[in-house]
Coordinates of C-alpha atoms in Angstrom, one line a residue:
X64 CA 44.8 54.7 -82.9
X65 CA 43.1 52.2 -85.3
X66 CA 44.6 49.5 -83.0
X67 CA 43.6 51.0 -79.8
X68 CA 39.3 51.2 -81.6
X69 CA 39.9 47.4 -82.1
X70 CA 40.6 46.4 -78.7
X71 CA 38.0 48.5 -77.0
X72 CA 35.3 46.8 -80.0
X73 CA 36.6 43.4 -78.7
X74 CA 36.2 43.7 -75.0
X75 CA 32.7 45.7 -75.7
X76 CA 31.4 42.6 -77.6
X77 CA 32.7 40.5 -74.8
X78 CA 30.8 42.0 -72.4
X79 CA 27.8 42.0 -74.4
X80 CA 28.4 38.0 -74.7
X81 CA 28.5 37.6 -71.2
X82 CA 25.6 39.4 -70.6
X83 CA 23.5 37.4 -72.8
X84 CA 25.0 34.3 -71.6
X85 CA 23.8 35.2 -68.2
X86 CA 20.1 36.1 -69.1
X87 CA 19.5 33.0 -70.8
X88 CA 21.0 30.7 -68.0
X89 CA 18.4 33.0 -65.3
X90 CA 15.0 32.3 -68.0
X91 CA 16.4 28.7 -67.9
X92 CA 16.6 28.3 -64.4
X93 CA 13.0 30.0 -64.0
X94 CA 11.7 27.4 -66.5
X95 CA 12.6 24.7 -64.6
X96 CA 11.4 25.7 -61.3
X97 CA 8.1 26.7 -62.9
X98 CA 8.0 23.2 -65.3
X99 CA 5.1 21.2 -65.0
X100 CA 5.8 17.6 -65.2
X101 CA 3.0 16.3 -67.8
X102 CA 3.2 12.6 -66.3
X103 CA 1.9 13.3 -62.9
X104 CA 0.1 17.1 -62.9
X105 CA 2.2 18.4 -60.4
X106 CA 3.3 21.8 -60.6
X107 CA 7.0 21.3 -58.7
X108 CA 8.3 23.9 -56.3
X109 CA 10.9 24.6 -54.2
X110 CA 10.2 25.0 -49.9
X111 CA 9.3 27.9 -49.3
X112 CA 10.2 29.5 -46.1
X113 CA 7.6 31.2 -44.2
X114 CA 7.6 32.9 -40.8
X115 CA 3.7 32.4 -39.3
X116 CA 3.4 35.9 -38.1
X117 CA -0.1 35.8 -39.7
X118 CA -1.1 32.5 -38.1
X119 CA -0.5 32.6 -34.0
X120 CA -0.8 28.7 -34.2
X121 CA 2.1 28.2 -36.3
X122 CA 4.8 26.0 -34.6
X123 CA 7.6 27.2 -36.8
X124 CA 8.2 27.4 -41.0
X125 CA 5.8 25.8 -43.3
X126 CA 6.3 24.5 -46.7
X127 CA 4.6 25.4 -49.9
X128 CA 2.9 22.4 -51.5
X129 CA 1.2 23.1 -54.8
X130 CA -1.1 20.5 -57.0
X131 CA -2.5 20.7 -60.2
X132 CA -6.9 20.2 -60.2
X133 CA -6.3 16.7 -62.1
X134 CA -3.4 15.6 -58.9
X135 CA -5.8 16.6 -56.7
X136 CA -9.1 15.0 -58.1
X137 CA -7.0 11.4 -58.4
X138 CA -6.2 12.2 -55.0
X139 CA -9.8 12.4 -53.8
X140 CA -9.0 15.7 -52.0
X141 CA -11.6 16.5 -49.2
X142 CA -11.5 18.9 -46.4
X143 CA -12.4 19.1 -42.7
X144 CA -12.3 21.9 -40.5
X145 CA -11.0 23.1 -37.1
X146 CA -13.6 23.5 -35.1
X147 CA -14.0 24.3 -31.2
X148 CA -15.8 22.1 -29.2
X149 CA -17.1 21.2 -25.7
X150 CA -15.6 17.6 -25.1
X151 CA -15.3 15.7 -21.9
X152 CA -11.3 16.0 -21.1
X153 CA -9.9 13.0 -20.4
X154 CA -6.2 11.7 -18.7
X155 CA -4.5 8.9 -20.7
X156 CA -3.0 6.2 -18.8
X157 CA -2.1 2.4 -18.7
X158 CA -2.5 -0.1 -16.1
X159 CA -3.5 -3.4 -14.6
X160 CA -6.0 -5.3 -13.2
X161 CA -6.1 -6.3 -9.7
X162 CA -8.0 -8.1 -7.3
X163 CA -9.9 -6.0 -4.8
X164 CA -7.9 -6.7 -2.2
X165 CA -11.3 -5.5 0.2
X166 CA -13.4 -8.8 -1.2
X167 CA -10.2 -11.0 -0.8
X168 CA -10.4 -13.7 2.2
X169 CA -7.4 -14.9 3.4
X170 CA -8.2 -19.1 5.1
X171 CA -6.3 -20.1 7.9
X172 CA -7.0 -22.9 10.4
X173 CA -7.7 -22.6 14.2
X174 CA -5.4 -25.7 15.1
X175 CA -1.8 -26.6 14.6
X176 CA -2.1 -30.2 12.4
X177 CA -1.4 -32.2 9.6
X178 CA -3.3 -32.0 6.6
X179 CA -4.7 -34.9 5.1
X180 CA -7.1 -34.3 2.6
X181 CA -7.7 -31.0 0.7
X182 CA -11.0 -31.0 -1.0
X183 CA -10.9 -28.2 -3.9
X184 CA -8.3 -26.3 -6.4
X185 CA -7.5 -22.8 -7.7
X186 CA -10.3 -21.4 -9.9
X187 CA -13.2 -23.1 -8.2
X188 CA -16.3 -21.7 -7.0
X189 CA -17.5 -22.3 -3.5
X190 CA -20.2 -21.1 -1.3
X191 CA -19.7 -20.2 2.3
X192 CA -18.9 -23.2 4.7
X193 CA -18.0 -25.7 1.5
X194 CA -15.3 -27.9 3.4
X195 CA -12.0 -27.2 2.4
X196 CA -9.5 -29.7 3.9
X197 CA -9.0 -32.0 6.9
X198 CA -6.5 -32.1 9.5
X199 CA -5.7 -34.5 12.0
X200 CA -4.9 -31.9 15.3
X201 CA -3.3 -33.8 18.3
X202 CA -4.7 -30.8 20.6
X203 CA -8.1 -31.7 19.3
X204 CA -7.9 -35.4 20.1
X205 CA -6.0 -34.2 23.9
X206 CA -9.5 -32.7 24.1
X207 CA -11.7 -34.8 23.2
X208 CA -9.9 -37.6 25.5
X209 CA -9.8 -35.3 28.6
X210 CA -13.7 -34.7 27.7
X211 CA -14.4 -38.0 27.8
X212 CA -12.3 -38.9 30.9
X213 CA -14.1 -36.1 32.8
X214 CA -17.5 -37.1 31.9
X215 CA -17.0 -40.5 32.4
X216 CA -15.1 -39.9 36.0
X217 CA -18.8 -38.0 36.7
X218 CA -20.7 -40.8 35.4
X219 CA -18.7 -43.6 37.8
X220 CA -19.5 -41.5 40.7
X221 CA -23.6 -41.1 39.8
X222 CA -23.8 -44.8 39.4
X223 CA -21.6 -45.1 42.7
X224 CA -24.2 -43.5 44.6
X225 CA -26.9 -44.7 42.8
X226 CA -26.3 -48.0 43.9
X227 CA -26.0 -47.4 47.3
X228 CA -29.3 -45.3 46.8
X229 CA -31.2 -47.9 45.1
X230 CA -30.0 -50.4 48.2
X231 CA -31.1 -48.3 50.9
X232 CA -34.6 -47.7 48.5
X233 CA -35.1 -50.9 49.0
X234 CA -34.4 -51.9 52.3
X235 CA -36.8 -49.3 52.9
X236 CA -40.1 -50.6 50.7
X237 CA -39.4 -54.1 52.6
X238 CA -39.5 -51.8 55.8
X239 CA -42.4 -50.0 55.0
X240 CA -44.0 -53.1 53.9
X241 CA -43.6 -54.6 57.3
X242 CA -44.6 -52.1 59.4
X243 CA -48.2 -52.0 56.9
X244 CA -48.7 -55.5 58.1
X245 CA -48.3 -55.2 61.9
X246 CA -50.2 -51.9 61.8
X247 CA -52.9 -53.6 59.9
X248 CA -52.8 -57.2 62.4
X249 CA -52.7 -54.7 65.6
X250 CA -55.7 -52.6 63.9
X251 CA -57.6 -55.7 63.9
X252 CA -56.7 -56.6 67.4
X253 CA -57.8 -52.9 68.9
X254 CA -61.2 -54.1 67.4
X255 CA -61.3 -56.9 69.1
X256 CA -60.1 -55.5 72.3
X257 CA -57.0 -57.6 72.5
X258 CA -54.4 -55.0 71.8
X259 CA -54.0 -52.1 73.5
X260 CA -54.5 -48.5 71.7
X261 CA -51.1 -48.1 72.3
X262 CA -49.7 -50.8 70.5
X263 CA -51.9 -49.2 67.8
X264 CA -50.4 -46.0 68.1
X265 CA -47.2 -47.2 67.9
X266 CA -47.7 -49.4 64.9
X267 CA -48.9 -46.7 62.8
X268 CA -46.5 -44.1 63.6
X269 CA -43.5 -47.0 62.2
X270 CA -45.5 -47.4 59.5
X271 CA -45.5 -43.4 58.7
X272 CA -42.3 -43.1 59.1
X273 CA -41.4 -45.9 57.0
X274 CA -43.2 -44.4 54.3
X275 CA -41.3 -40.8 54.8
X276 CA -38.2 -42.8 54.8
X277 CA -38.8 -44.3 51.3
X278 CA -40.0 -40.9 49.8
X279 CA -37.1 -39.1 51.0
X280 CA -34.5 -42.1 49.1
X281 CA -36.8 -41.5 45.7
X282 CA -36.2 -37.6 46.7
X283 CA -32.6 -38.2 47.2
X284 CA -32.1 -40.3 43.8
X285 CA -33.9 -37.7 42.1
X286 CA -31.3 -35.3 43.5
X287 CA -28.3 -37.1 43.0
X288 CA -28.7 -37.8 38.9
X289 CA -30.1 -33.7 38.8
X290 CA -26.4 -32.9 40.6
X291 CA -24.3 -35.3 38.4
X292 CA -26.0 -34.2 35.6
X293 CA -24.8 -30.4 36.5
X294 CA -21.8 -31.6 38.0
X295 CA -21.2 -32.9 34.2
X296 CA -21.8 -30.1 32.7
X297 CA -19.8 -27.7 34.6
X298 CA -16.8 -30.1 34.2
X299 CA -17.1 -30.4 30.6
X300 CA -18.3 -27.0 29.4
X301 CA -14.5 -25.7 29.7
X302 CA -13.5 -28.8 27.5
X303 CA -16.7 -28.1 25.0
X304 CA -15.5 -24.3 24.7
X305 CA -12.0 -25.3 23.5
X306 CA -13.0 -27.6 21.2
X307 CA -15.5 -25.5 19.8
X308 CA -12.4 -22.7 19.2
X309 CA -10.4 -25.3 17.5
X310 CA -13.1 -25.4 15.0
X311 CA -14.9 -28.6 16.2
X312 CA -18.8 -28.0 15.4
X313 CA -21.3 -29.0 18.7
X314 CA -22.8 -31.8 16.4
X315 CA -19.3 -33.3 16.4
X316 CA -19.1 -32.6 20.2
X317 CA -22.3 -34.7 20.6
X318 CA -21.0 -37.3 18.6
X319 CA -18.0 -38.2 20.1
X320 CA -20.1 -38.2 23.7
X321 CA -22.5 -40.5 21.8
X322 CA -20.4 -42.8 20.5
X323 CA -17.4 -42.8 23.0
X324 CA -14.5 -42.0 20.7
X325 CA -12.5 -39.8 20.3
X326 CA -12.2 -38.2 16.2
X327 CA -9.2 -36.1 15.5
X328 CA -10.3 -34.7 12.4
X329 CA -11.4 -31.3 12.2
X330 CA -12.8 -29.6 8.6
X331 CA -11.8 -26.1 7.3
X332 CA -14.7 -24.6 5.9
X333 CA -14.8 -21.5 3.6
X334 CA -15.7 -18.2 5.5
X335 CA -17.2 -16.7 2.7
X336 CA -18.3 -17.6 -1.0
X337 CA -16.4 -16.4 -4.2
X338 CA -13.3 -18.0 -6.2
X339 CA -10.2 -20.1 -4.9
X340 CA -7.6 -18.1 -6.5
X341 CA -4.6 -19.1 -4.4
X342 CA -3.9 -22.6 -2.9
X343 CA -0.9 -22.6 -0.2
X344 CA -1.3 -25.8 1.2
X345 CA -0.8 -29.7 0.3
X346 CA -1.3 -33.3 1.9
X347 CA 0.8 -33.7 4.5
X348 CA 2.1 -30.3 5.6
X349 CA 1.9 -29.5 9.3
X350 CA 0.1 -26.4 9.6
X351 CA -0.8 -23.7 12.3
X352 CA -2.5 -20.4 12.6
X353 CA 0.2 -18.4 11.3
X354 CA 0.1 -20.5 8.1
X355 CA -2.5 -19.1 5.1
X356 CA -3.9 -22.3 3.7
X357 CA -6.1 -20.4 0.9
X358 CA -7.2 -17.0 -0.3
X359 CA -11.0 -16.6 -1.7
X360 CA -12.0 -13.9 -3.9
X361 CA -14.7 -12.1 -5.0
X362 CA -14.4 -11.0 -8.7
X363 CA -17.5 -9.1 -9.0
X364 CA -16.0 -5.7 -8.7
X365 CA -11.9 -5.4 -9.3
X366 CA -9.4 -2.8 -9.2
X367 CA -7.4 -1.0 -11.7
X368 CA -3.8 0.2 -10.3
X369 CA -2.2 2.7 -12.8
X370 CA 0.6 5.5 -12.8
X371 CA -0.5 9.0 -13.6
X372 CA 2.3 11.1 -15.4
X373 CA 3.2 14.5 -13.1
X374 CA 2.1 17.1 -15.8
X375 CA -1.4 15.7 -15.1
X376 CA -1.2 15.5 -11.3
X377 CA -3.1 18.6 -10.7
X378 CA -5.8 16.9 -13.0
X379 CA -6.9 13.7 -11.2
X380 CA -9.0 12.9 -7.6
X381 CA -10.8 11.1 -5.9
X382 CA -14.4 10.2 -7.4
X383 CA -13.5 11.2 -11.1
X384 CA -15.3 8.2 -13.4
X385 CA -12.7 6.2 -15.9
X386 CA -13.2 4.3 -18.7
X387 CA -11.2 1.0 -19.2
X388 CA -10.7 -1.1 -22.2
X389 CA -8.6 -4.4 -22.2
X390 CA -7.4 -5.9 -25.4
X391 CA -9.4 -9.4 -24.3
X392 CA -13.1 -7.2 -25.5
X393 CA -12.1 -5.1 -27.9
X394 CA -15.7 -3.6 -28.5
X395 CA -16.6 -3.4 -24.7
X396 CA -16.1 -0.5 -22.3
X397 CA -15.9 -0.8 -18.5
X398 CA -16.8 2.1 -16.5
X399 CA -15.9 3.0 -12.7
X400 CA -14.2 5.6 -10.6
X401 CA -11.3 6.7 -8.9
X402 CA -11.4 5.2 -5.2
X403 CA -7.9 6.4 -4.5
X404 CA -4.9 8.6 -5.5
X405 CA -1.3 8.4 -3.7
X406 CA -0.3 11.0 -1.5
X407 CA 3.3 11.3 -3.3
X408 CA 4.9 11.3 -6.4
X409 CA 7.3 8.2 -6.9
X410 CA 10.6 9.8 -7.6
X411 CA 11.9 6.5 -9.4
X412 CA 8.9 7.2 -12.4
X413 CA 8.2 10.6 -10.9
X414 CA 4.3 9.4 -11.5
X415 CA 1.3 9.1 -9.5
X416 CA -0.3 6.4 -8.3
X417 CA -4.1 6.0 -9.1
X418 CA -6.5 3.2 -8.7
X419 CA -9.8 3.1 -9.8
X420 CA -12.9 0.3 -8.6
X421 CA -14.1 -1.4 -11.6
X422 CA -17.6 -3.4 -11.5
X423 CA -16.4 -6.6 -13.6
X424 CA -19.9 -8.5 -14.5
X425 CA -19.3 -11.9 -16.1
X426 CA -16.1 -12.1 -14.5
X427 CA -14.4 -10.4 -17.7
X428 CA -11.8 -8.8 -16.2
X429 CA -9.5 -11.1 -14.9
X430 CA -6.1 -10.0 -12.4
X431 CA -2.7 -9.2 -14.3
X432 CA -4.8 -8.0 -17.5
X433 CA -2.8 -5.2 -19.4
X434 CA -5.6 -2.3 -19.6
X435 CA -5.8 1.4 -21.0
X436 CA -8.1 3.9 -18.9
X437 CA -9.2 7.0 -19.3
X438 CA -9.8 9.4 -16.5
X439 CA -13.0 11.6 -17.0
X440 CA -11.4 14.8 -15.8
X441 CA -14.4 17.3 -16.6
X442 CA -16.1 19.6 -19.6
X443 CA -13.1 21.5 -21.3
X444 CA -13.8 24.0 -24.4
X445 CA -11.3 23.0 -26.7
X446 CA -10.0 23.3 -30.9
X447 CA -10.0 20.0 -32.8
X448 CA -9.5 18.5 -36.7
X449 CA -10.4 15.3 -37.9
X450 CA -7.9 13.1 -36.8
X451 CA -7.5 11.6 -40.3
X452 CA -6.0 15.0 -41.2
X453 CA -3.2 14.6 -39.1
X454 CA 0.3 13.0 -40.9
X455 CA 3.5 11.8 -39.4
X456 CA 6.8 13.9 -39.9
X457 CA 9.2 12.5 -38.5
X458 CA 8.7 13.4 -34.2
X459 CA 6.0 15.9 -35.3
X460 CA 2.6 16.2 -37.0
X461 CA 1.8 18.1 -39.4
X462 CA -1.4 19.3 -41.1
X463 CA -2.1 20.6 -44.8
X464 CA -3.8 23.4 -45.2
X465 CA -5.6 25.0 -48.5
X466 CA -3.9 29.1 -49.4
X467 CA -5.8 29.1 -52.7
X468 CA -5.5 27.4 -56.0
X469 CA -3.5 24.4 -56.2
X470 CA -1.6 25.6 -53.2
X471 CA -1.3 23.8 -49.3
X472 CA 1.2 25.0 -46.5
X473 CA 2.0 22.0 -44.7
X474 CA 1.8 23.3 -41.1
X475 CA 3.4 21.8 -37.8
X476 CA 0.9 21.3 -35.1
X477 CA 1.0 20.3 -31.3
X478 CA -1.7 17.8 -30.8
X479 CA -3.6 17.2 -27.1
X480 CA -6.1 14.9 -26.2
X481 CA -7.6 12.1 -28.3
X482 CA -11.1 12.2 -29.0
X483 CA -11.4 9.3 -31.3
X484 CA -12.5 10.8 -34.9
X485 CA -11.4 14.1 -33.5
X486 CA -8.2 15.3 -32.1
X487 CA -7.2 18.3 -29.8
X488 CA -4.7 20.5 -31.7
X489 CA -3.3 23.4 -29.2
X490 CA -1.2 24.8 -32.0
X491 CA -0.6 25.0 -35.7
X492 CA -4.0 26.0 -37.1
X493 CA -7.0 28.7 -36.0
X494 CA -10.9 28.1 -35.6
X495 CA -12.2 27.4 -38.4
X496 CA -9.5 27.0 -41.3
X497 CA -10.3 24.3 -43.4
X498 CA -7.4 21.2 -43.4
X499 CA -7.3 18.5 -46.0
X500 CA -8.3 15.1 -44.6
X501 CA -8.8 12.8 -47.9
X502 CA -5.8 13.1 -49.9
X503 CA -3.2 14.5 -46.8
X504 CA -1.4 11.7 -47.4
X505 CA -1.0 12.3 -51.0
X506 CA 0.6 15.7 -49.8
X507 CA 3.1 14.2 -47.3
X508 CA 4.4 12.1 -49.6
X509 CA 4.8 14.9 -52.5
X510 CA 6.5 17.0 -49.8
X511 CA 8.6 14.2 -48.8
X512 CA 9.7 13.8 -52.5
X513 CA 10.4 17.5 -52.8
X514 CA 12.5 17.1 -49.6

């Protein structure tokens, strides 16, 4: 029996051990989650899981970040808020520059040739009807010969009958000078009754007729030149209107009937003013109308060509204004609007083609420039924080927000639109909760330590 009271003391005082054994490990244990570690002032804890049923912005569980009042003053802790606002909503996108393909001229020649000269390069700025290159056109010097011949062939025929004018003009004037004298003598002879009245008669009708004779050659000469002259011009007028379409200028025309020879160089002259910005041609080359020799463009006003991502398609028309920065003026904003948007959505990118007409003084903007626009696309009511409250985790963003004493729940948020300082946030936090801006990154680096 003695035995038996010995045993059952034993295994009572072992219990009893254990027990004690087992409450000093759990005060341990609650020490050191509490401990406060005296170098920095943070008061360490655990994550602390926590289901947002109280916050309907919460994106998922939040952790529990606690600092001591002397962490957070060498922090520099200060606070924003979230804050609804009325802010132009805006579309994101990247693109490029591009001519305007509507002030773009494309230079071609009238006449199939070979180039010898070309008179400017890419980037230079000419006016309207600055000489571009020469070509030496075999139809243009076919022309001009068959111009010549024709006039000339006129011209042999005039002086032809001109000749044989001028004779008969002047058999006439010693005819008529002839028939003065003997009507004159036999005048004088009527007076003195020794010839008959007759003879008179007949003396001054030669002599009238004479005289009609002569006025009718001058008439006739008159009329000759007057037909050859239009007889000229009805024979070269054809000749005149092709050279005129082969880009042969009327002063040049008159010049080559001036002179007598035959030039078969013909300029190309800019149709409009602007910019050289492509060169297609050289010295040498035979060219024709197909062939583009030049294009000229006018840089004043330039497009933007950029891909719009298919959740915003329902966001974007015609008319809406951008805004377009390029990395060239960093300080500068360029303003336009939306002159098109495609009718489909390309199922390669499955994006939407935009482009937007962008008035470019000073020639900034040049073609192939990398730029980032924004599309204006209206007034929207919306929640936003300052945007220096908002920390990197990983994919996400989180937030840190103040629960009372030296505590923050680090929230997970769903950020929208980018409003420079400020930045849409459509979930994670509630009108006006206050978030830490100064010192948030303090807090993302404690949580990442107590990760």
């Amino acid at each position: 029996m003695a035995l038996l009271m010995r045993e059952m003391k034993s295994v009572v005082c072992g219990l009893a051990g254990v027990m004690l054994a087992l409450s000093a490990l759990t005060l341990s244990s609650c020490e050191r989650q509490e401990k406060t570690n005296t170098d920095t002032g943070i008061i360490e804890s655990g994550p602390k899981p926590k289901k947002g049923a109280d916050n309907a912005g919460d994106t998922g569980d939040v952790r529990q970040i606690r600092l001591s009042a002397e962490a957070q003053n060498e922090a520099g802790i200060q606070y924003g808020y979230a804050e609804e606002r009325q802010l132009d909503s805006a579309v994101k996108v990247t693109g490029e520059v591009l001519a305007n393909a509507d002030l773009q001229t494309h230079v071609t020649t009238p006449v199939t040739g070979r180039v010898t000269d070309v008179l400017v390069r890419v980037g230079d700025k000419i006016n309207e009807g600055k000489e571009l290159i020469k070509i030496r056109s075999t139809d243009i010097e076919q022309s001009e010969a068959d111009l010549l011949q024709n006039e000339s062939q006129v011209r042999a025929d005039l002086k032809q009958n001109l000749l044989q004018i001028d004779s008969d003009t002047a058999t006439a004037e010693a005819q008529i000078k002839l028939s003065e004298s003997t009507f004159k003598r036999i005048s004088s002879l009527v007076d003195e009754k020794i010839a008959s009245r007759a003879d008179f008669e007949t003396s001054k009708t030669q002599w009238e007729k004479d005289k009609i004779t002569l006025d009718a050659l001058k008439r006739k000469r008159e009329a000759t030149i007057n037909l050859a002259k239009e007889k000229i011009e009805l024979i070269t007028e054809p000749t005149k209107t092709k050279l005129r379409l082969l880009g042969v200028s009327d002063e040049a025309i008159v010049e080559v009937l001036k002179t007598r020879k035959v030039d078969p160089f013909v300029p190309v002259l800019a149709p409009e003013s602007g910019i050289i910005s492509e060169r297609l041609v050289n010295v040498g080359e035979l060219v024709d109308p197909t062939k583009p020799l030049f294009t000229i463009g006018d840089y004043h006003n330039v497009w933007l060509k950029a891909d719009v991502y298919e959740k915003d398609v329902s966001k974007v028309h015609e008319g809406q204004p951008i805004v377009l920065e390029v990395d060239s003026f960093p300080n500068e904003k360029f303003t336009g609007r939306l002159n098109y948007v495609a009718d489909s959505i390309n199922p390669d990118t499955r994006t939407l083609t935009v482009r937007a007409e962008v008035p470019n003084p000073g020639l900034k903007l040049k073609p192939k420039m990398f730029a980032r626009m924004k599309i204006l696309v209206g007034e929207n009511r919306v929640l936003t924080i300052p945007t220096a409250a908002v920390q990197d985790a990983g994919t996400s963003k989180v937030v840190y927000v103040p629960i009372g004493g030296a505590s923050f729940e680090e929230r997970h948020i769903r950020l929208g639109n980018d409003y420079g300082d400020e930045v849409e946030v459509l979930q994670g936090v509630r009108p006006g909760e206050r978030v830490v801006t100064k010192g948030s990154f303090d807090l993302r680096s404690e949580s990442l330590r107590q990760s």
